[in-house]
mmCIF file of C-alpha atoms in Angstrom:
data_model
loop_
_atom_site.group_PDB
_atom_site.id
_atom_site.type_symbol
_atom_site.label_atom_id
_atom_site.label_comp_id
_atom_site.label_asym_id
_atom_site.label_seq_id
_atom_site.Cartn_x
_atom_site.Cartn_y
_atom_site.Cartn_z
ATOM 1 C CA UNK B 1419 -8.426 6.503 29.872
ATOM 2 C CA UNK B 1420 -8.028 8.047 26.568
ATOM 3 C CA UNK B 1421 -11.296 9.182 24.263
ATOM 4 C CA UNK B 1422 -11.253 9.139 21.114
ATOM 5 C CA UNK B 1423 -14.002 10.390 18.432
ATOM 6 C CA UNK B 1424 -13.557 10.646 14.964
ATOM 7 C CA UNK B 1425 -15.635 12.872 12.845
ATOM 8 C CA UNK B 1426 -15.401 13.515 8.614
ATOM 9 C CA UNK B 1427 -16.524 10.365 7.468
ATOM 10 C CA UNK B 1428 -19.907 10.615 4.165
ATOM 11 C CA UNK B 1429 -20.192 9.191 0.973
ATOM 12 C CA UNK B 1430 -18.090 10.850 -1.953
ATOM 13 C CA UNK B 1431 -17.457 10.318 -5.226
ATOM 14 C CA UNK B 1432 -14.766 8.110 -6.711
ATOM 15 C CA UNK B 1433 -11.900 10.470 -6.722
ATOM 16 C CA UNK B 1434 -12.748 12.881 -4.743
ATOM 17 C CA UNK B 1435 -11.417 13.914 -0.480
ATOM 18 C CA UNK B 1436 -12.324 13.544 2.555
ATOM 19 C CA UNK B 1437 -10.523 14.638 5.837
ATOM 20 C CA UNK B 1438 -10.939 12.907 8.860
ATOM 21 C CA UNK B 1439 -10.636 13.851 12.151
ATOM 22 C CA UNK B 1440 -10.330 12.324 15.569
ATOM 23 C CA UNK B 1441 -10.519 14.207 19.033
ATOM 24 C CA UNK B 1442 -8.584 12.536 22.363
ATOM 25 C CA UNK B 1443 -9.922 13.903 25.781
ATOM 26 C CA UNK B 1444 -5.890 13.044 27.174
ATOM 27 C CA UNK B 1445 -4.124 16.071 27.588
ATOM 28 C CA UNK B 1446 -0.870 13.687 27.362
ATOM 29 C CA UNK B 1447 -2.208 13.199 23.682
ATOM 30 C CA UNK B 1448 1.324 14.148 22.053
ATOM 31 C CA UNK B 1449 2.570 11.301 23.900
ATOM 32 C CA UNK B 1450 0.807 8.686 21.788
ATOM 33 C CA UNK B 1451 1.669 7.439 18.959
ATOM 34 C CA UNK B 1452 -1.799 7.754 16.720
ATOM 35 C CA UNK B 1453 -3.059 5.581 13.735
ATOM 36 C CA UNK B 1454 -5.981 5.099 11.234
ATOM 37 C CA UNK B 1455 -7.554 1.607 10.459
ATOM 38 C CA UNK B 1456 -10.243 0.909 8.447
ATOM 39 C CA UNK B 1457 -12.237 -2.280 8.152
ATOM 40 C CA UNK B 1458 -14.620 -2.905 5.428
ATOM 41 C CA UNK B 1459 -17.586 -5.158 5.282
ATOM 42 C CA UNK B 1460 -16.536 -8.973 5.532
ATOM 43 C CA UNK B 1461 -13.167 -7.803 5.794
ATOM 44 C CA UNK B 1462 -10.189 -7.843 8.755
ATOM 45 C CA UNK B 1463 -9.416 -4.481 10.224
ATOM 46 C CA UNK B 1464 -6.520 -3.032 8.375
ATOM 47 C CA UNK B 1465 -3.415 -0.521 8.609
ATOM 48 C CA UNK B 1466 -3.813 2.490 6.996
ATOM 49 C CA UNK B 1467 -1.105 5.191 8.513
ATOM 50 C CA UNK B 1468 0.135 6.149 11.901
ATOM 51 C CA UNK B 1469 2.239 9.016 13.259
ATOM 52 C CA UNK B 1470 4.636 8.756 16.306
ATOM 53 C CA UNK B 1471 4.042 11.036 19.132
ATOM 54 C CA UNK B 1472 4.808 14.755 19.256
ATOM 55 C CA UNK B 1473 3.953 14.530 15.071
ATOM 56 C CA UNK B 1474 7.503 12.185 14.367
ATOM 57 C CA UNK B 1475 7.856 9.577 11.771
ATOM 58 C CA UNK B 1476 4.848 9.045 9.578
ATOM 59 C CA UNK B 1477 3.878 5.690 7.899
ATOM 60 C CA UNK B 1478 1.140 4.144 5.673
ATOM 61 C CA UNK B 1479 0.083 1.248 3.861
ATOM 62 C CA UNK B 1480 0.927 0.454 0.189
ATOM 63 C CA UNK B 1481 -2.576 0.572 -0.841
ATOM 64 C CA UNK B 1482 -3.015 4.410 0.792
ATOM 65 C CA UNK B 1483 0.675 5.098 -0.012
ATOM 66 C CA UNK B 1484 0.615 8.811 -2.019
ATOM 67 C CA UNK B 1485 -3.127 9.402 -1.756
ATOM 68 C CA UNK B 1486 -3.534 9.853 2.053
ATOM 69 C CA UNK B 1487 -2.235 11.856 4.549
ATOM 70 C CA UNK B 1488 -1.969 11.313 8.306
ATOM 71 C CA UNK B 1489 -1.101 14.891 10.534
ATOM 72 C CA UNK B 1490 -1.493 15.688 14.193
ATOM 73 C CA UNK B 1491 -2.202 18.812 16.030
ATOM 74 C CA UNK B 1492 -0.771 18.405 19.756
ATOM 75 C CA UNK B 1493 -2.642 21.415 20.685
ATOM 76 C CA UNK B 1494 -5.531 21.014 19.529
ATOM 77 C CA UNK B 1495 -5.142 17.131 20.834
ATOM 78 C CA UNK B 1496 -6.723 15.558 16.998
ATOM 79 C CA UNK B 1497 -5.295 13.772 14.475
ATOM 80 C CA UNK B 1498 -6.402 14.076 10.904
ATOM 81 C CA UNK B 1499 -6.407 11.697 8.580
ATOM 82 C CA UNK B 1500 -6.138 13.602 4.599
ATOM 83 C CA UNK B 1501 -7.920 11.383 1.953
ATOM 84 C CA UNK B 1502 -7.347 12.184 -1.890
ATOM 85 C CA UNK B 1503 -8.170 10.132 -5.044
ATOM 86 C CA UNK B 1504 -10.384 8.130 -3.309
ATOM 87 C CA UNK B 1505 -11.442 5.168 -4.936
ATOM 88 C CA UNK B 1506 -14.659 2.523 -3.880
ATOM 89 C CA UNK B 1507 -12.003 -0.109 -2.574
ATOM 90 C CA UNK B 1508 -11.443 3.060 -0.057
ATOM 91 C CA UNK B 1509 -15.060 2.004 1.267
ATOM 92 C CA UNK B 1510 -14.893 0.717 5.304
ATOM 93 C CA UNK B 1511 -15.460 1.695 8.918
ATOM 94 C CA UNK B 1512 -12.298 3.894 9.555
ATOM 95 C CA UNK B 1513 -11.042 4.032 13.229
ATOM 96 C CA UNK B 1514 -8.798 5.961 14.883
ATOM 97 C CA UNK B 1515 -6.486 4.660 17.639
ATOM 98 C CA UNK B 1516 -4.102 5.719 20.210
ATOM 99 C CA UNK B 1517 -0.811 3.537 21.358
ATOM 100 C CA UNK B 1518 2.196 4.356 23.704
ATOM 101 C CA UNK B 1519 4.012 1.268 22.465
ATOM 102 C CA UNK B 1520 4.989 -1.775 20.678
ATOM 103 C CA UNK B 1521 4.287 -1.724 16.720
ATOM 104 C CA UNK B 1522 2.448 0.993 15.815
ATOM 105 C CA UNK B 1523 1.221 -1.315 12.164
ATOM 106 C CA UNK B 1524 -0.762 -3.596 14.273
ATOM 107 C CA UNK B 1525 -4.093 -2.968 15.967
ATOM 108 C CA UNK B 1526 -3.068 -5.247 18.745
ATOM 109 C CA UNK B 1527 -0.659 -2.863 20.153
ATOM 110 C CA UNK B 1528 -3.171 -0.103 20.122
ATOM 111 C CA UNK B 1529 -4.860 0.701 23.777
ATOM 112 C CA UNK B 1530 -7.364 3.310 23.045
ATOM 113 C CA UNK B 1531 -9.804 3.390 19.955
ATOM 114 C CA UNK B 1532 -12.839 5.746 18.807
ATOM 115 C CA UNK B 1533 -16.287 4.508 17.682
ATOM 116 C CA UNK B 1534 -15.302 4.605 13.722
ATOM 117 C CA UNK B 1535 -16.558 7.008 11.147
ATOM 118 C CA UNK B 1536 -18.089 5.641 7.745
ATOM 119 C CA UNK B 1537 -16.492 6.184 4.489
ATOM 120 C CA UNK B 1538 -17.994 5.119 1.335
ATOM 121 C CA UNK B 1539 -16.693 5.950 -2.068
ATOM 122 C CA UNK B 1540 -19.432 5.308 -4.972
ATOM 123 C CA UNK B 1541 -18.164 4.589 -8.362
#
């Protein structure tokens, strides 16, 4: 059983950062392949970036494309999620979750996720 708790989340100003952070407990943690959703009020969860294990291939979504940045740290087990020019649309729950397979875009093929951090992003 993997844990997962994000931290880094607050209210900011449009265009300003934020950097996230989310702790696993698994000391197998490089094995995963890590990603950040976000789901905003009324709203579907969505993709926002992942990372393959041991800090491979990185991906995001169009809409996060150039303004955020996902990392890892394998031995310090967290994943960070970098958040520049943010903008209010950037407003939502944002989640953190851990998968060892299948498609690491969709939330279905994610095993493990934290409680979710709020980001809001006043105009």
């Amino acid at each position: 059983q993997v844990q997962l708790v994000e931290s880094g989340g607050g209210l900011v100003q449009a265009g300003g950062s934020l950097r996230l952070s989310c702790a696993a407990s698994e000391r197998t943690f490089s094995c995963y392949a890590m990603g950040w959703f976000r789901q905003a009020p009324g709203k579907e969860r969505e993709f926002v970036a992942t990372i393959r294990c041991r800090g491979g291939n990185k991906y995001s979504s169009d809409s996060v494309k150039g303004r955020f940045t996902i990392s890892r740290d394998n031995a310090k087990n967290t994943v960070y999620l970098q958040m520049n020019s943010l903008k209010p649309e950037d407003t939502a729950v944002y989640y953190c979750a851990a998968a060892l397979s299948g498609d690491p875009t969709q939330s279905r093929d994610y095993a493990y996720w934290g409680q979710g951090t709020q980001v809001t992003v006043s105009s």
